[in-house]
Amino acid sequence: KQWYQRRVAITAGMNNQNKHSQTKLVQYYDYCKTNIESFLISLKEKFLSHPPDDFSNFCSTFNDELDKAFKLEKPKCSKRTPLNNPWITFGLIKSINTKDELYESWKKAQKVKCVAPDTSEKPADRNSCDCKTCKTIITRYLEYKSHRQALKRLINLAKKKFFSDKISEYSGDSKKLWEIINNIRGKSRHEIKPSFKL
């Protein structure tokens, strides 16, 4: 009985560590290329129109412009961290956000009622309906679907390229190669190891 209780306690401790290692990243700022460009332009204009008197003025102006350009209105939670998915680039993140926007647009369009006249010949589903509302829904769904498929292909290509580069980088180191192979197969060891041995 004591052996069983110890084993349950050990398993519970390991599960808690695994849950802790897969925590979501909370993103407060978005440092994409367009935001950086707009930040530099606005900062330049601000300093040209109102040059700072001292260093504290410079710092406060800099921080204000930084928040305006990069700070998100609502923080994002994501498992797509550089540690979990290092092949996800800023371009792919931007494309993922576009996919999410297209999805929201399609879902929003679905809430609008069909404007086809109420007759006995009214179509049973939106695909066969010719009204403007139903056509908009179908168009938005097709846009979302094509973008999602293209994005999936791009993510798979980026992942393949990342692991291909890693394999060629560590071609002489068999230990590192096996770590990469096990990572691809989903059999990588957990980074947080238990602090005890059986």
JSON list of C-alpha atoms in Angstrom, two decimals, residues 18-114:
[
{"chain": "A", "resi": 18, "resn": "ASN", "atom": "CA", "xyz": [4.60, 18.71, -17.51]},
{"chain": "A", "resi": 19, "resn": "LYS", "atom": "CA", "xyz": [1.57, 21.03, -17.22]},
{"chain": "A", "resi": 20, "resn": "HIS", "atom": "CA", "xyz": [3.85, 23.82, -15.99]},
{"chain": "A", "resi": 21, "resn": "SER", "atom": "CA", "xyz": [6.23, 23.35, -18.94]},
{"chain": "A", "resi": 22, "resn": "GLN", "atom": "CA", "xyz": [3.35, 23.77, -21.44]},
{"chain": "A", "resi": 23, "resn": "THR", "atom": "CA", "xyz": [2.03, 27.07, -20.09]},
{"chain": "A", "resi": 24, "resn": "LYS", "atom": "CA", "xyz": [0.76, 29.60, -22.62]},
{"chain": "A", "resi": 25, "resn": "LEU", "atom": "CA", "xyz": [2.73, 32.72, -23.45]},
{"chain": "A", "resi": 26, "resn": "VAL", "atom": "CA", "xyz": [0.95, 36.01, -22.82]},
{"chain": "A", "resi": 27, "resn": "GLN", "atom": "CA", "xyz": [1.91, 38.55, -25.49]},
{"chain": "A", "resi": 28, "resn": "TYR", "atom": "CA", "xyz": [1.51, 42.23, -24.59]},
{"chain": "A", "resi": 29, "resn": "TYR", "atom": "CA", "xyz": [3.45, 43.80, -27.48]},
{"chain": "A", "resi": 30, "resn": "ASP", "atom": "CA", "xyz": [3.58, 43.07, -31.22]},
{"chain": "A", "resi": 31, "resn": "TYR", "atom": "CA", "xyz": [6.99, 43.84, -32.74]},
{"chain": "A", "resi": 32, "resn": "CYS", "atom": "CA", "xyz": [6.13, 43.13, -36.38]},
{"chain": "A", "resi": 33, "resn": "LYS", "atom": "CA", "xyz": [7.87, 44.96, -39.25]},
{"chain": "A", "resi": 34, "resn": "THR", "atom": "CA", "xyz": [4.99, 47.36, -39.97]},
{"chain": "A", "resi": 35, "resn": "ASN", "atom": "CA", "xyz": [4.76, 48.36, -36.30]},
{"chain": "A", "resi": 36, "resn": "ILE", "atom": "CA", "xyz": [8.51, 49.01, -36.16]},
{"chain": "A", "resi": 37, "resn": "GLU", "atom": "CA", "xyz": [8.30, 51.21, -39.28]},
{"chain": "A", "resi": 38, "resn": "SER", "atom": "CA", "xyz": [5.35, 53.22, -37.92]},
{"chain": "A", "resi": 39, "resn": "PHE", "atom": "CA", "xyz": [7.13, 53.58, -34.55]},
{"chain": "A", "resi": 40, "resn": "LEU", "atom": "CA", "xyz": [10.28, 55.00, -36.19]},
{"chain": "A", "resi": 41, "resn": "ILE", "atom": "CA", "xyz": [8.27, 57.46, -38.30]},
{"chain": "A", "resi": 42, "resn": "SER", "atom": "CA", "xyz": [6.14, 58.69, -35.37]},
{"chain": "A", "resi": 43, "resn": "LEU", "atom": "CA", "xyz": [9.20, 58.97, -33.09]},
{"chain": "A", "resi": 44, "resn": "LYS", "atom": "CA", "xyz": [11.10, 61.00, -35.69]},
{"chain": "A", "resi": 45, "resn": "GLU", "atom": "CA", "xyz": [8.13, 63.36, -36.21]},
{"chain": "A", "resi": 46, "resn": "LYS", "atom": "CA", "xyz": [7.68, 63.77, -32.44]},
{"chain": "A", "resi": 47, "resn": "PHE", "atom": "CA", "xyz": [11.34, 64.63, -31.83]},
{"chain": "A", "resi": 48, "resn": "LEU", "atom": "CA", "xyz": [11.46, 67.03, -34.79]},
{"chain": "A", "resi": 49, "resn": "SER", "atom": "CA", "xyz": [8.32, 68.90, -33.74]},
{"chain": "A", "resi": 50, "resn": "HIS", "atom": "CA", "xyz": [9.01, 68.83, -29.96]},
{"chain": "A", "resi": 51, "resn": "PRO", "atom": "CA", "xyz": [12.71, 68.18, -29.18]},
{"chain": "A", "resi": 52, "resn": "PRO", "atom": "CA", "xyz": [13.17, 66.86, -25.61]},
{"chain": "A", "resi": 53, "resn": "ASP", "atom": "CA", "xyz": [14.67, 69.25, -23.03]},
{"chain": "A", "resi": 54, "resn": "ASP", "atom": "CA", "xyz": [16.34, 66.58, -20.91]},
{"chain": "A", "resi": 55, "resn": "PHE", "atom": "CA", "xyz": [16.82, 62.81, -20.69]},
{"chain": "A", "resi": 56, "resn": "SER", "atom": "CA", "xyz": [13.68, 62.16, -18.61]},
{"chain": "A", "resi": 57, "resn": "ASN", "atom": "CA", "xyz": [11.57, 63.97, -21.26]},
{"chain": "A", "resi": 58, "resn": "PHE", "atom": "CA", "xyz": [13.23, 61.85, -23.96]},
{"chain": "A", "resi": 59, "resn": "CYS", "atom": "CA", "xyz": [12.47, 58.63, -22.01]},
{"chain": "A", "resi": 60, "resn": "SER", "atom": "CA", "xyz": [8.81, 59.49, -21.40]},
{"chain": "A", "resi": 61, "resn": "THR", "atom": "CA", "xyz": [8.27, 60.44, -25.09]},
{"chain": "A", "resi": 62, "resn": "PHE", "atom": "CA", "xyz": [10.05, 57.27, -26.23]},
{"chain": "A", "resi": 63, "resn": "ASN", "atom": "CA", "xyz": [7.94, 55.05, -23.91]},
{"chain": "A", "resi": 64, "resn": "ASP", "atom": "CA", "xyz": [4.68, 56.74, -24.98]},
{"chain": "A", "resi": 65, "resn": "GLU", "atom": "CA", "xyz": [5.44, 56.20, -28.67]},
{"chain": "A", "resi": 66, "resn": "LEU", "atom": "CA", "xyz": [6.56, 52.63, -27.95]},
{"chain": "A", "resi": 67, "resn": "ASP", "atom": "CA", "xyz": [3.22, 51.83, -26.28]},
{"chain": "A", "resi": 68, "resn": "LYS", "atom": "CA", "xyz": [1.24, 53.49, -29.10]},
{"chain": "A", "resi": 69, "resn": "ALA", "atom": "CA", "xyz": [3.03, 51.51, -31.81]},
{"chain": "A", "resi": 70, "resn": "PHE", "atom": "CA", "xyz": [3.51, 48.08, -30.23]},
{"chain": "A", "resi": 71, "resn": "LYS", "atom": "CA", "xyz": [1.18, 47.56, -27.25]},
{"chain": "A", "resi": 72, "resn": "LEU", "atom": "CA", "xyz": [-1.80, 45.32, -27.98]},
{"chain": "A", "resi": 73, "resn": "GLU", "atom": "CA", "xyz": [-5.27, 46.49, -26.93]},
{"chain": "A", "resi": 74, "resn": "LYS", "atom": "CA", "xyz": [-5.97, 43.01, -25.57]},
{"chain": "A", "resi": 75, "resn": "PRO", "atom": "CA", "xyz": [-3.09, 40.68, -24.56]},
{"chain": "A", "resi": 76, "resn": "LYS", "atom": "CA", "xyz": [-2.87, 37.46, -26.60]},
{"chain": "A", "resi": 77, "resn": "CYS", "atom": "CA", "xyz": [-2.38, 33.99, -25.14]},
{"chain": "A", "resi": 78, "resn": "SER", "atom": "CA", "xyz": [-0.64, 31.51, -27.40]},
{"chain": "A", "resi": 79, "resn": "LYS", "atom": "CA", "xyz": [1.30, 28.24, -27.34]},
{"chain": "A", "resi": 80, "resn": "ARG", "atom": "CA", "xyz": [3.14, 29.43, -30.47]},
{"chain": "A", "resi": 81, "resn": "THR", "atom": "CA", "xyz": [6.26, 30.48, -28.61]},
{"chain": "A", "resi": 82, "resn": "PRO", "atom": "CA", "xyz": [9.78, 30.51, -30.08]},
{"chain": "A", "resi": 83, "resn": "LEU", "atom": "CA", "xyz": [10.58, 27.66, -27.66]},
{"chain": "A", "resi": 84, "resn": "ASN", "atom": "CA", "xyz": [7.66, 25.43, -28.71]},
{"chain": "A", "resi": 85, "resn": "ASN", "atom": "CA", "xyz": [7.62, 26.25, -32.46]},
{"chain": "A", "resi": 86, "resn": "PRO", "atom": "CA", "xyz": [10.87, 27.95, -33.53]},
{"chain": "A", "resi": 87, "resn": "TRP", "atom": "CA", "xyz": [9.90, 27.66, -37.23]},
{"chain": "A", "resi": 88, "resn": "ILE", "atom": "CA", "xyz": [6.96, 30.08, -36.79]},
{"chain": "A", "resi": 89, "resn": "THR", "atom": "CA", "xyz": [8.26, 33.41, -38.16]},
{"chain": "A", "resi": 90, "resn": "PHE", "atom": "CA", "xyz": [6.78, 36.92, -37.81]},
{"chain": "A", "resi": 91, "resn": "GLY", "atom": "CA", "xyz": [5.38, 36.57, -41.35]},
{"chain": "A", "resi": 92, "resn": "LEU", "atom": "CA", "xyz": [3.60, 33.34, -40.42]},
{"chain": "A", "resi": 93, "resn": "ILE", "atom": "CA", "xyz": [2.24, 34.91, -37.21]},
{"chain": "A", "resi": 94, "resn": "LYS", "atom": "CA", "xyz": [0.85, 37.78, -39.32]},
{"chain": "A", "resi": 95, "resn": "SER", "atom": "CA", "xyz": [-0.72, 35.25, -41.68]},
{"chain": "A", "resi": 96, "resn": "ILE", "atom": "CA", "xyz": [-2.21, 33.34, -38.72]},
{"chain": "A", "resi": 97, "resn": "ASN", "atom": "CA", "xyz": [-3.77, 36.60, -37.48]},
{"chain": "A", "resi": 98, "resn": "THR", "atom": "CA", "xyz": [-5.20, 37.20, -40.99]},
{"chain": "A", "resi": 99, "resn": "LYS", "atom": "CA", "xyz": [-6.69, 33.68, -40.92]},
{"chain": "A", "resi": 100, "resn": "ASP", "atom": "CA", "xyz": [-8.31, 34.44, -37.55]},
{"chain": "A", "resi": 101, "resn": "GLU", "atom": "CA", "xyz": [-9.75, 37.71, -38.95]},
{"chain": "A", "resi": 102, "resn": "LEU", "atom": "CA", "xyz": [-11.16, 35.88, -42.00]},
{"chain": "A", "resi": 103, "resn": "TYR", "atom": "CA", "xyz": [-12.73, 33.28, -39.71]},
{"chain": "A", "resi": 104, "resn": "GLU", "atom": "CA", "xyz": [-14.35, 35.98, -37.55]},
{"chain": "A", "resi": 105, "resn": "SER", "atom": "CA", "xyz": [-15.62, 37.74, -40.70]},
{"chain": "A", "resi": 106, "resn": "TRP", "atom": "CA", "xyz": [-17.19, 34.49, -41.96]},
{"chain": "A", "resi": 107, "resn": "LYS", "atom": "CA", "xyz": [-18.79, 33.76, -38.56]},
{"chain": "A", "resi": 108, "resn": "LYS", "atom": "CA", "xyz": [-20.13, 37.33, -38.37]},
{"chain": "A", "resi": 109, "resn": "ALA", "atom": "CA", "xyz": [-21.67, 37.00, -41.85]},
{"chain": "A", "resi": 110, "resn": "GLN", "atom": "CA", "xyz": [-23.41, 33.75, -40.82]},
{"chain": "A", "resi": 111, "resn": "LYS", "atom": "CA", "xyz": [-25.43, 35.62, -38.18]},
{"chain": "A", "resi": 112, "resn": "VAL", "atom": "CA", "xyz": [-27.21, 37.72, -40.87]},
{"chain": "A", "resi": 113, "resn": "LYS", "atom": "CA", "xyz": [-30.57, 36.28, -41.93]},
{"chain": "A", "resi": 114, "resn": "CYS", "atom": "CA", "xyz": [-31.28, 35.21, -45.49]}
]
